[in-house]
JSON list of C-alpha atoms in Angstrom, two decimals:
[
{"chain": "C", "resi": 570, "resn": "MET", "atom": "CA", "xyz": [-53.15, 4.68, 27.20]},
{"chain": "C", "resi": 571, "resn": "THR", "atom": "CA", "xyz": [-56.15, 6.80, 27.28]},
{"chain": "C", "resi": 572, "resn": "ARG", "atom": "CA", "xyz": [-54.20, 9.90, 27.63]},
{"chain": "C", "resi": 573, "resn": "ILE", "atom": "CA", "xyz": [-52.24, 9.17, 24.23]},
{"chain": "C", "resi": 574, "resn": "VAL", "atom": "CA", "xyz": [-55.90, 8.64, 22.50]},
{"chain": "C", "resi": 575, "resn": "VAL", "atom": "CA", "xyz": [-56.97, 11.99, 24.21]},
{"chain": "C", "resi": 576, "resn": "LEU", "atom": "CA", "xyz": [-54.05, 13.62, 23.20]},
{"chain": "C", "resi": 577, "resn": "LEU", "atom": "CA", "xyz": [-54.34, 12.54, 19.87]},
{"chain": "C", "resi": 578, "resn": "ALA", "atom": "CA", "xyz": [-57.93, 13.19, 19.17]},
{"chain": "C", "resi": 579, "resn": "LEU", "atom": "CA", "xyz": [-56.99, 16.90, 20.53]},
{"chain": "C", "resi": 580, "resn": "VAL", "atom": "CA", "xyz": [-53.98, 17.09, 17.74]},
{"chain": "C", "resi": 581, "resn": "GLY", "atom": "CA", "xyz": [-56.37, 15.89, 15.21]},
{"chain": "C", "resi": 582, "resn": "ALA", "atom": "CA", "xyz": [-59.15, 18.57, 16.23]},
{"chain": "C", "resi": 583, "resn": "ALA", "atom": "CA", "xyz": [-56.46, 21.50, 16.52]},
{"chain": "C", "resi": 584, "resn": "THR", "atom": "CA", "xyz": [-55.33, 20.55, 13.03]},
{"chain": "C", "resi": 585, "resn": "ALA", "atom": "CA", "xyz": [-58.77, 20.33, 11.42]},
{"chain": "C", "resi": 586, "resn": "LEU", "atom": "CA", "xyz": [-59.83, 23.76, 13.04]},
{"chain": "C", "resi": 587, "resn": "GLY", "atom": "CA", "xyz": [-56.65, 25.16, 11.60]},
{"chain": "C", "resi": 588, "resn": "THR", "atom": "CA", "xyz": [-56.92, 23.73, 8.07]},
{"chain": "C", "resi": 589, "resn": "VAL", "atom": "CA", "xyz": [-60.70, 25.04, 8.02]},
{"chain": "C", "resi": 590, "resn": "ALA", "atom": "CA", "xyz": [-59.70, 28.47, 9.67]},
{"chain": "C", "resi": 591, "resn": "CYS", "atom": "CA", "xyz": [-56.49, 29.00, 7.55]},
{"chain": "C", "resi": 592, "resn": "GLY", "atom": "CA", "xyz": [-58.44, 27.98, 4.12]},
{"chain": "C", "resi": 593, "resn": "GLY", "atom": "CA", "xyz": [-56.38, 24.95, 3.79]},
{"chain": "C", "resi": 594, "resn": "ASN", "atom": "CA", "xyz": [-55.12, 24.38, -0.16]},
{"chain": "C", "resi": 595, "resn": "GLU", "atom": "CA", "xyz": [-56.27, 27.47, -1.75]},
{"chain": "C", "resi": 596, "resn": "LYS", "atom": "CA", "xyz": [-54.43, 28.66, -4.20]},
{"chain": "C", "resi": 597, "resn": "PRO", "atom": "CA", "xyz": [-53.27, 32.11, -4.28]},
{"chain": "C", "resi": 598, "resn": "PRO", "atom": "CA", "xyz": [-55.16, 34.69, -6.79]},
{"chain": "C", "resi": 599, "resn": "LEU", "atom": "CA", "xyz": [-53.32, 35.78, -10.02]},
{"chain": "C", "resi": 600, "resn": "THR", "atom": "CA", "xyz": [-51.31, 38.84, -9.83]},
{"chain": "C", "resi": 601, "resn": "PRO", "atom": "CA", "xyz": [-50.58, 41.29, -12.61]},
{"chain": "C", "resi": 602, "resn": "ASP", "atom": "CA", "xyz": [-46.69, 39.82, -12.94]},
{"chain": "C", "resi": 603, "resn": "THR", "atom": "CA", "xyz": [-48.32, 36.32, -14.03]},
{"chain": "C", "resi": 604, "resn": "GLU", "atom": "CA", "xyz": [-50.63, 37.63, -16.53]},
{"chain": "C", "resi": 605, "resn": "MET", "atom": "CA", "xyz": [-49.82, 38.09, -20.28]},
{"chain": "C", "resi": 606, "resn": "LYS", "atom": "CA", "xyz": [-49.45, 41.28, -21.54]},
{"chain": "C", "resi": 607, "resn": "THR", "atom": "CA", "xyz": [-50.07, 42.05, -25.60]},
{"chain": "C", "resi": 608, "resn": "PRO", "atom": "CA", "xyz": [-47.81, 44.96, -26.99]},
{"chain": "C", "resi": 609, "resn": "ASP", "atom": "CA", "xyz": [-49.80, 47.72, -27.99]},
{"chain": "C", "resi": 610, "resn": "LEU", "atom": "CA", "xyz": [-48.74, 48.42, -31.27]},
{"chain": "C", "resi": 611, "resn": "GLY", "atom": "CA", "xyz": [-50.68, 51.84, -32.24]},
{"chain": "C", "resi": 612, "resn": "ASP", "atom": "CA", "xyz": [-50.53, 52.24, -35.89]},
{"chain": "C", "resi": 613, "resn": "ALA", "atom": "CA", "xyz": [-48.20, 49.46, -36.63]},
{"chain": "C", "resi": 614, "resn": "GLY", "atom": "CA", "xyz": [-47.91, 49.48, -40.47]},
{"chain": "C", "resi": 615, "resn": "ALA", "atom": "CA", "xyz": [-45.20, 49.26, -43.22]},
{"chain": "C", "resi": 616, "resn": "PRO", "atom": "CA", "xyz": [-41.73, 51.22, -42.21]},
{"chain": "C", "resi": 617, "resn": "ASP", "atom": "CA", "xyz": [-41.50, 54.44, -43.87]},
{"chain": "C", "resi": 618, "resn": "PRO", "atom": "CA", "xyz": [-38.99, 53.50, -46.83]},
{"chain": "C", "resi": 619, "resn": "SER", "atom": "CA", "xyz": [-37.43, 56.99, -46.64]},
{"chain": "C", "resi": 620, "resn": "ALA", "atom": "CA", "xyz": [-36.18, 56.02, -42.99]},
{"chain": "C", "resi": 621, "resn": "ALA", "atom": "CA", "xyz": [-34.69, 52.82, -44.54]},
{"chain": "C", "resi": 622, "resn": "PRO", "atom": "CA", "xyz": [-30.51, 52.78, -44.83]},
{"chain": "C", "resi": 623, "resn": "PRO", "atom": "CA", "xyz": [-29.57, 53.18, -48.50]},
{"chain": "C", "resi": 624, "resn": "PRO", "atom": "CA", "xyz": [-28.51, 49.73, -49.92]},
{"chain": "C", "resi": 625, "resn": "ALA", "atom": "CA", "xyz": [-24.89, 48.63, -50.05]},
{"chain": "C", "resi": 626, "resn": "LYS", "atom": "CA", "xyz": [-22.79, 48.91, -52.98]}
]
């Protein structure tokens, strides 16, 4: 019986040490793939009317 208690204590200590050493449940840092990107509109104004197709008849 004493052997089982000692083994369980060792397993518990190893688990606790592993959790502390590896950081536990920390979330990974955000990567550029998960960030919101806004489009670069530059000089976005009204469209050039000369570039529009002629109206249909």
